[in-house]
Coordinates of C-alpha atoms and ligand atoms in Angstrom, one line a residue:
M1 CA -114.2 67.6 8.8
K2 CA -111.7 69.0 6.3
V3 CA -110.5 66.2 3.9
L4 CA -107.7 66.1 1.4
V5 CA -107.8 63.4 -1.3
V6 CA -104.6 62.8 -3.2
G7 CA -104.6 61.8 -6.8
S8 CA -106.2 62.7 -10.2
G9 CA -107.9 59.7 -11.7
G10 CA -111.3 58.1 -11.9
R11 CA -110.6 56.4 -8.5
E12 CA -110.1 59.8 -6.9
H13 CA -113.2 61.2 -8.5
A14 CA -115.2 58.3 -7.2
L15 CA -113.8 58.9 -3.7
C16 CA -114.5 62.6 -3.8
W17 CA -118.0 62.1 -5.2
K18 CA -118.7 59.7 -2.3
L19 CA -117.1 61.8 0.4
K20 CA -118.9 64.9 -0.8
Q21 CA -122.2 63.2 0.3
S22 CA -121.0 63.0 3.9
P23 CA -122.8 65.2 6.4
L24 CA -119.6 65.2 8.4
L25 CA -117.7 67.0 5.6
T26 CA -117.1 70.7 5.8
R27 CA -114.5 71.1 3.1
L28 CA -113.0 68.8 0.5
W29 CA -109.8 69.3 -1.5
C30 CA -108.2 67.1 -4.1
A31 CA -104.5 67.3 -5.2
P32 CA -104.2 67.6 -8.1
G33 CA -107.7 66.5 -9.1
N34 CA -109.2 66.9 -12.6
A35 CA -112.0 68.7 -14.3
G36 CA -114.7 66.4 -13.1
I37 CA -113.4 66.4 -9.5
A38 CA -113.6 70.2 -9.6
A39 CA -117.4 69.8 -9.5
V40 CA -117.3 68.2 -6.0
A41 CA -113.9 69.3 -4.5
E42 CA -111.5 72.2 -4.7
N43 CA -108.5 71.2 -6.8
V44 CA -105.0 71.9 -5.4
A45 CA -102.2 72.2 -7.9
I46 CA -99.8 69.8 -6.2
A47 CA -98.8 66.5 -7.9
A48 CA -99.6 63.3 -6.1
E49 CA -95.8 62.5 -5.9
K50 CA -94.9 65.8 -4.2
V51 CA -95.2 64.4 -0.6
D52 CA -93.5 67.3 1.2
E53 CA -95.7 69.9 -0.6
L54 CA -98.8 67.8 0.2
L55 CA -97.8 67.6 3.9
A56 CA -97.3 71.4 4.0
F57 CA -100.7 72.0 2.5
A58 CA -102.3 69.6 5.0
L59 CA -100.6 71.4 7.9
I60 CA -101.5 74.9 6.7
N61 CA -105.1 74.0 6.1
A62 CA -105.5 71.9 9.3
I63 CA -106.7 68.9 7.3
D64 CA -108.5 66.4 9.5
L65 CA -108.1 63.4 7.2
V66 CA -105.8 62.7 4.2
V67 CA -107.0 60.0 1.8
V68 CA -104.3 58.7 -0.5
G69 CA -105.5 57.3 -3.9
P70 CA -102.4 56.1 -5.8
E71 CA -99.5 53.9 -4.6
A72 CA -96.6 56.2 -5.5
P73 CA -97.0 58.7 -2.7
L74 CA -97.6 55.8 -0.3
V75 CA -94.4 54.1 -1.3
A76 CA -92.7 57.5 -1.0
G77 CA -93.8 57.8 2.6
L78 CA -96.7 60.3 2.5
A79 CA -98.7 58.4 5.2
D80 CA -95.6 58.2 7.5
K81 CA -95.0 61.9 7.2
C82 CA -98.7 62.8 7.9
R83 CA -98.7 60.5 11.0
A84 CA -95.4 62.0 12.2
A85 CA -97.0 65.5 11.9
G86 CA -100.1 64.5 13.8
I87 CA -102.4 64.4 10.7
K88 CA -104.8 61.5 10.3
V89 CA -104.3 59.6 7.1
F90 CA -106.0 56.7 5.4
G91 CA -103.2 54.7 3.7
P92 CA -100.3 52.4 4.6
S93 CA -96.8 53.4 5.7
A94 CA -94.0 53.2 3.2
A95 CA -92.8 50.0 4.9
A96 CA -96.3 48.4 4.5
A97 CA -96.6 49.8 0.9
E98 CA -93.7 47.6 -0.1
L99 CA -96.4 44.9 -0.5
E100 CA -97.0 46.7 -3.9
G101 CA -93.6 48.4 -4.3
S102 CA -91.7 45.1 -4.2
K103 CA -93.1 41.9 -5.6
G104 CA -90.3 39.9 -3.8
F105 CA -91.3 41.4 -0.4
M106 CA -95.0 40.7 -1.2
K107 CA -94.2 37.0 -2.0
D108 CA -92.0 36.7 1.2
M109 CA -94.8 38.1 3.4
A110 CA -97.4 35.8 1.7
A111 CA -95.1 32.8 2.3
K112 CA -94.6 33.8 6.0
A113 CA -98.3 34.2 6.4
G114 CA -99.0 30.8 4.8
I115 CA -101.2 32.3 2.1
P116 CA -102.2 30.2 -0.9
T117 CA -100.3 31.7 -3.8
A118 CA -98.1 30.7 -6.7
W119 CA -94.7 29.1 -5.9
Y120 CA -91.9 31.5 -6.7
G121 CA -88.2 32.3 -6.9
R122 CA -86.4 35.7 -6.5
F123 CA -83.4 36.4 -8.7
T124 CA -80.8 39.1 -9.2
D125 CA -78.7 36.9 -11.5
M126 CA -79.8 36.3 -15.1
D127 CA -78.3 32.8 -15.4
A128 CA -79.9 31.6 -12.2
A129 CA -83.2 33.0 -13.3
K130 CA -83.0 31.2 -16.6
A131 CA -81.9 27.9 -14.9
F132 CA -85.0 28.2 -12.7
I133 CA -87.2 28.7 -15.7
R134 CA -85.7 25.7 -17.5
A135 CA -86.1 23.5 -14.5
K136 CA -89.7 24.5 -13.9
G137 CA -90.9 24.6 -17.6
A138 CA -93.7 26.7 -19.2
P139 CA -96.3 28.1 -18.7
I140 CA -94.5 30.4 -16.2
V141 CA -94.7 34.0 -15.1
V142 CA -91.8 36.5 -15.1
K143 CA -92.2 39.8 -13.1
T144 CA -90.0 42.7 -12.3
D145 CA -89.6 43.2 -8.6
G146 CA -90.2 46.9 -8.7
L147 CA -93.1 49.1 -10.0
A148 CA -93.2 49.2 -13.8
A149 CA -96.5 51.0 -14.4
G150 CA -98.4 47.7 -14.5
K151 CA -96.3 46.5 -17.4
G152 CA -93.6 44.4 -15.7
V153 CA -95.4 41.1 -16.0
V154 CA -95.0 38.5 -18.7
V155 CA -97.3 35.5 -18.6
A156 CA -95.1 33.2 -20.7
M157 CA -96.8 30.3 -22.4
S158 CA -93.5 28.9 -23.8
L159 CA -90.0 28.5 -22.4
D160 CA -88.6 30.9 -25.1
E161 CA -91.0 33.6 -24.2
A162 CA -90.0 33.3 -20.5
L163 CA -86.3 33.4 -21.3
A164 CA -86.8 36.4 -23.6
A165 CA -88.6 38.2 -20.8
V166 CA -85.6 37.8 -18.5
D167 CA -83.3 39.3 -21.2
M168 CA -85.8 42.2 -21.7
M169 CA -86.3 43.0 -18.0
M170 CA -82.9 42.3 -16.6
G171 CA -80.6 42.4 -19.6
D172 CA -82.0 45.3 -21.6
K173 CA -83.4 47.0 -18.4
V174 CA -86.6 48.0 -20.4
F175 CA -88.2 48.9 -17.0
G176 CA -85.0 50.4 -15.6
D177 CA -84.1 49.5 -12.0
A178 CA -87.5 47.8 -11.5
G179 CA -85.8 44.9 -13.3
N180 CA -82.7 44.6 -11.1
E181 CA -84.5 41.8 -9.4
L182 CA -87.1 39.4 -10.9
V183 CA -89.7 37.2 -9.4
I184 CA -90.5 34.1 -11.3
E185 CA -93.6 32.2 -10.4
E186 CA -96.1 29.5 -11.1
F187 CA -98.8 30.2 -13.7
L188 CA -102.2 30.1 -12.1
D189 CA -105.2 29.1 -14.2
G190 CA -108.7 30.3 -13.4
E191 CA -110.9 33.4 -13.3
E192 CA -109.4 36.6 -11.9
C193 CA -111.1 39.0 -9.5
S194 CA -110.1 42.1 -7.4
F195 CA -110.9 41.8 -3.7
F196 CA -110.9 44.7 -1.3
A197 CA -110.7 45.0 2.4
L198 CA -110.3 47.9 4.8
C199 CA -107.5 47.5 7.4
D200 CA -106.5 49.5 10.5
G201 CA -103.4 47.6 11.4
V202 CA -105.4 44.9 13.4
T203 CA -108.9 44.6 12.0
A204 CA -109.8 43.8 8.4
L205 CA -113.2 44.6 7.2
P206 CA -114.3 43.0 3.9
L207 CA -115.5 45.5 1.3
A208 CA -116.5 43.6 -1.9
A209 CA -115.1 41.9 -5.0
A210 CA -115.1 43.3 -8.5
Q211 CA -113.9 42.1 -11.9
D212 CA -111.6 44.3 -13.9
H213 CA -111.0 44.1 -17.7
K214 CA -107.3 44.6 -18.2
R215 CA -106.8 44.0 -21.9
V216 CA -107.6 46.9 -24.3
G217 CA -109.8 45.0 -26.7
D218 CA -113.1 43.2 -26.7
G219 CA -112.8 39.5 -25.9
D220 CA -109.8 40.3 -23.6
T221 CA -107.5 40.8 -26.6
G222 CA -104.6 43.3 -27.2
P223 CA -102.2 44.8 -24.8
N224 CA -102.7 45.2 -21.0
T225 CA -104.1 48.5 -19.7
G226 CA -104.8 50.0 -16.2
G227 CA -108.3 48.6 -16.6
M228 CA -111.0 49.2 -19.2
G229 CA -114.0 48.5 -17.1
A230 CA -115.3 46.7 -14.1
Y231 CA -118.4 45.5 -12.3
S232 CA -119.4 44.4 -8.8
P233 CA -120.4 42.1 -7.3
T234 CA -118.9 39.4 -9.4
P235 CA -120.5 35.9 -9.6
V236 CA -117.2 34.2 -9.3
V237 CA -116.9 35.5 -5.7
T238 CA -119.8 33.8 -3.9
P239 CA -120.2 34.5 -0.2
E240 CA -118.4 31.3 0.5
I241 CA -115.4 32.3 -1.7
Q242 CA -115.4 35.8 -0.1
D243 CA -115.1 34.2 3.4
E244 CA -112.3 31.9 2.1
I245 CA -110.4 34.9 0.7
M246 CA -110.8 36.8 4.0
R247 CA -109.7 33.7 6.0
T248 CA -106.8 32.7 3.7
S249 CA -105.5 35.8 2.0
I250 CA -106.4 38.9 4.1
L251 CA -106.5 38.1 7.8
P252 CA -103.2 36.1 7.9
L253 CA -101.5 38.9 6.0
V254 CA -102.8 41.6 8.4
R255 CA -101.5 39.5 11.4
T256 CA -98.2 38.9 9.8
M257 CA -97.6 42.5 8.9
A258 CA -98.4 43.5 12.5
A259 CA -96.0 40.9 13.8
E260 CA -93.3 42.2 11.4
G261 CA -93.7 45.7 12.9
K262 CA -95.3 46.9 9.7
P263 CA -99.0 47.1 10.6
Y264 CA -101.2 47.5 7.5
T265 CA -103.5 50.5 7.5
G266 CA -105.6 51.4 4.5
V267 CA -107.3 49.5 1.7
L268 CA -105.8 46.2 0.9
F269 CA -106.4 45.1 -2.7
A270 CA -105.9 41.4 -3.3
G271 CA -105.6 40.3 -6.9
I272 CA -107.1 36.8 -6.7
M273 CA -107.2 33.9 -9.1
V274 CA -110.2 31.7 -8.4
T275 CA -108.7 28.3 -9.4
A276 CA -110.2 24.8 -9.5
A277 CA -108.5 24.4 -6.1
G278 CA -110.0 27.6 -4.6
P279 CA -109.0 31.2 -4.5
K280 CA -105.2 31.9 -4.7
L281 CA -103.4 35.2 -4.3
L282 CA -101.8 36.8 -7.4
E283 CA -100.6 40.0 -5.8
Y284 CA -101.4 42.8 -3.3
N285 CA -101.9 46.4 -4.1
V286 CA -102.0 49.0 -1.3
R287 CA -104.8 51.1 -2.7
F288 CA -108.2 51.0 -4.3
G289 CA -108.2 49.6 -7.8
D290 CA -109.0 51.9 -10.7
P291 CA -111.7 51.4 -12.1
E292 CA -112.8 49.0 -9.4
C293 CA -113.2 51.9 -6.9
Q294 CA -115.8 53.5 -9.1
V295 CA -118.2 50.5 -8.8
L296 CA -117.5 50.0 -5.1
M297 CA -118.4 53.6 -4.4
A298 CA -121.5 53.4 -6.5
R299 CA -122.6 50.4 -4.5
L300 CA -121.7 51.6 -1.0
R301 CA -124.6 53.0 0.9
S302 CA -122.8 53.8 4.1
D303 CA -121.2 57.2 4.6
L304 CA -117.6 56.7 3.5
L305 CA -116.0 59.5 5.7
P306 CA -116.5 57.9 9.2
V307 CA -115.4 54.5 7.7
L308 CA -112.1 55.9 6.4
L309 CA -111.6 57.8 9.6
A310 CA -112.2 54.6 11.7
G311 CA -109.5 53.0 9.5
A312 CA -107.1 55.8 10.2
E313 CA -107.9 55.7 14.0
G314 CA -107.8 51.9 14.4
R315 CA -111.5 51.6 15.1
L316 CA -112.7 49.4 12.2
H317 CA -114.1 46.9 14.7
D318 CA -116.9 49.4 15.3
I319 CA -117.9 49.6 11.7
T320 CA -120.5 47.7 9.7
L321 CA -121.0 48.5 6.1
D322 CA -124.3 48.9 4.2
W323 CA -124.4 48.1 0.5
R324 CA -127.1 48.7 -2.1
D325 CA -128.6 45.6 -3.6
E326 CA -128.1 46.8 -7.2
P327 CA -124.9 45.8 -9.0
A328 CA -122.7 48.5 -10.5
L329 CA -120.7 48.6 -13.7
V330 CA -118.2 51.1 -15.2
V331 CA -117.1 51.5 -18.8
V332 CA -113.8 53.3 -19.3
M333 CA -113.6 55.7 -22.2
A334 CA -110.0 56.0 -23.3
A335 CA -108.2 58.2 -25.9
R336 CA -107.7 56.4 -29.2
G337 CA -104.3 54.8 -29.3
Y338 CA -104.2 54.0 -25.5
P339 CA -102.3 52.2 -24.0
G340 CA -99.8 53.3 -26.8
A341 CA -99.4 56.9 -27.9
Y342 CA -102.6 58.9 -28.1
D343 CA -103.8 62.4 -28.9
K344 CA -104.3 64.9 -26.0
D345 CA -106.4 68.0 -25.6
T346 CA -109.3 66.7 -27.7
V347 CA -112.7 68.2 -26.8
I348 CA -115.3 66.0 -25.1
G349 CA -119.0 66.9 -25.7
G350 CA -122.3 65.4 -24.5
L351 CA -121.2 65.0 -20.8
D352 CA -124.4 66.4 -19.4
A353 CA -126.6 64.2 -21.7
A354 CA -124.6 61.2 -20.7
G355 CA -124.9 61.9 -17.0
A356 CA -128.7 62.3 -17.4
V357 CA -129.2 58.6 -18.2
E358 CA -131.0 57.0 -15.2
G359 CA -128.5 55.4 -12.7
V360 CA -125.5 56.9 -14.5
T361 CA -122.6 59.0 -13.1
V362 CA -119.8 60.0 -15.4
L363 CA -116.6 60.0 -13.5
H364 CA -113.5 61.8 -14.9
A365 CA -110.1 60.1 -15.0
G366 CA -108.0 62.3 -17.3
T367 CA -109.7 65.6 -18.1
A368 CA -109.0 69.4 -17.8
L369 CA -111.0 72.5 -18.4
K370 CA -109.7 74.7 -21.2
D371 CA -111.4 77.7 -22.7
G372 CA -114.7 76.6 -21.1
K373 CA -114.5 73.1 -22.6
I374 CA -113.7 69.7 -21.1
I375 CA -110.6 68.2 -22.8
A376 CA -109.0 64.8 -22.6
T377 CA -105.6 64.9 -21.0
G378 CA -104.8 61.2 -20.3
G379 CA -105.0 57.7 -21.7
R380 CA -108.0 56.7 -19.6
V381 CA -110.3 59.7 -19.7
L382 CA -113.8 58.9 -18.3
G383 CA -115.4 56.2 -16.3
V384 CA -119.1 55.9 -17.2
T385 CA -120.6 54.3 -14.1
A386 CA -124.1 52.9 -13.8
I387 CA -126.2 51.0 -11.3
G388 CA -129.1 48.8 -12.3
A389 CA -131.4 46.1 -11.0
T390 CA -129.2 43.6 -12.8
V391 CA -125.8 43.6 -14.4
S392 CA -127.4 43.7 -17.8
E393 CA -129.5 46.8 -16.9
A394 CA -126.4 48.6 -15.4
R395 CA -124.6 47.7 -18.6
E396 CA -127.4 49.0 -20.9
R397 CA -127.5 52.2 -19.0
A398 CA -123.7 52.7 -19.1
Y399 CA -123.6 52.1 -22.9
A400 CA -126.6 54.3 -23.5
A401 CA -124.6 57.1 -21.7
V402 CA -121.5 56.3 -23.7
D403 CA -123.5 56.7 -26.9
R404 CA -124.6 60.2 -25.9
L405 CA -121.0 61.4 -25.6
D406 CA -119.6 63.4 -28.5
W407 CA -116.0 62.5 -28.5
P408 CA -114.8 61.0 -31.8
Q409 CA -111.2 60.6 -30.5
G410 CA -112.4 58.3 -27.7
F411 CA -113.2 54.6 -27.5
C412 CA -114.3 51.9 -25.1
R413 CA -114.7 48.2 -24.8
R414 CA -118.2 47.1 -25.7
D415 CA -118.2 43.8 -23.7
I416 CA -117.7 44.9 -20.1
A417 CA -119.1 42.2 -17.7
W418 CA -119.1 39.6 -20.4
R419 CA -118.5 36.9 -17.9
A420 CA -121.6 37.9 -16.0
M421 CA -123.6 38.1 -19.3
A422 CA -122.4 34.6 -20.1
R423 CA -123.9 33.5 -16.8
G424 CA -127.2 35.2 -17.6
L425 CA -127.0 38.0 -15.0
Ligands
AMP501 P1 -99.9 42.4 -12.3 O1 -99.2 43.5 -13.1 O2 -99.0 41.8 -11.3 O3 -101.3 42.8 -11.9 O4 -100.1 41.2 -13.3 C1 -100.8 41.5 -14.5 C2 -101.7 40.4 -14.9 O5 -100.9 39.2 -15.1 C3 -102.6 39.9 -13.8 O6 -103.7 40.7 -13.7 C4 -102.9 38.5 -14.2 O7 -103.9 38.5 -15.2 C5 -101.6 38.1 -14.8 N1 -100.8 37.3 -13.8 C6 -100.0 37.7 -12.9 N2 -99.5 36.7 -12.2 C7 -100.0 35.6 -12.7 C8 -99.8 34.2 -12.4 N3 -99.0 33.7 -11.4 N4 -100.6 33.3 -13.1 C9 -101.4 33.7 -14.1 N5 -101.6 35.0 -14.4 C10 -100.9 35.9 -13.8
LIG502 N1 -107.6 48.0 -12.1 C1 -106.4 47.5 -11.6 C2 -105.6 48.3 -10.8 O1 -106.0 49.3 -10.3 O2 -104.5 48.0 -10.5

């Protein structure tokens, strides 16, 4: 099979790394890829948002399966265009990708499906939004309806903070049109996790849960990032909680999306808050999490290619997944300054030594090859991924690999999986 993976981050490196191991694979491309992905796939110089160029490439090269990593091309209709052209694709239609593209749509679908989630209101008027906030009181959460690169959320602990968020998002349009509509919702208290299921429009197959670390600093301090590290499985999602998440947050959504004429195909990523009253939905994303994908791929023993193909062909009911017993953990190395301004094009050394640590795979997120050297090109640059007999062993291995890197302009959090450590795992 000839496969095209779309994207250029650590998630796409993990997917390519895993697909490369498939005996069914004949050729693997990644658009646009990065320097690490080039070791397992052929990079194609087409940006992930250029959906028409990607479609043309897939047609010319008779691609058997397109696997879409990030949300932007999905929201822009890449999966629809592939399907219309007779190309198999793993990823939701633009209509279904609105679950991530519009928080208001996501909340309306969750309400229709009866999914346990925060109460909410949708607003296009500033005064109405503020009146709702005053009536409900703090803590309360203010979100832009549209995509705002993961930054359009203010968890407001006070009324003033919430009212200021409305001014910032809707008044000052800090996130542009994404703030034309706001979702204001209940603050949920508990422990957060990322839960993943594969869907083919009808069937949903649980993958696994992971725990991300969104803040940039140790102890969950500092600004939000795309994710500074993850591990899986996570102790907060017991088998009972996983069943409850499938029963209350995944299966009813898949049924409702089908009934709405927007069947959901692809990976469904549910952000879940495990509260004292059980798991509650925070949000859906229409893709694998990054860096969560890295630990899921490290743990998955099954061949990924026939699984994604079954998702694309509506045959997930035939699939059972096999997982390794060992937990996996990923430490993200970012360029100093991230998530603010950071230096680019700094040289990274020690990659081979880091990758030689037992159980470790160094996945690339933002790298390029220049004059024979690997350079950092993004904010999140590497995902040092390790498996081990326990979370602590995986963590020791990952940090041993981090310490072998020679990249003074990089940094990482030193406390990934602290919640598991606190539980003695
Ligand atoms: P999002 O960009 O929607 O992923 O939200 C960013 C983060 O805000 C989430 O990962 C949560 O930690 C937090 N968050 C979002 N919604 C809520 C909520 N209703 N209650 C508490 N925290 C929330
Ligand atoms: N790591 C969280 C995300 O991919 O959205």
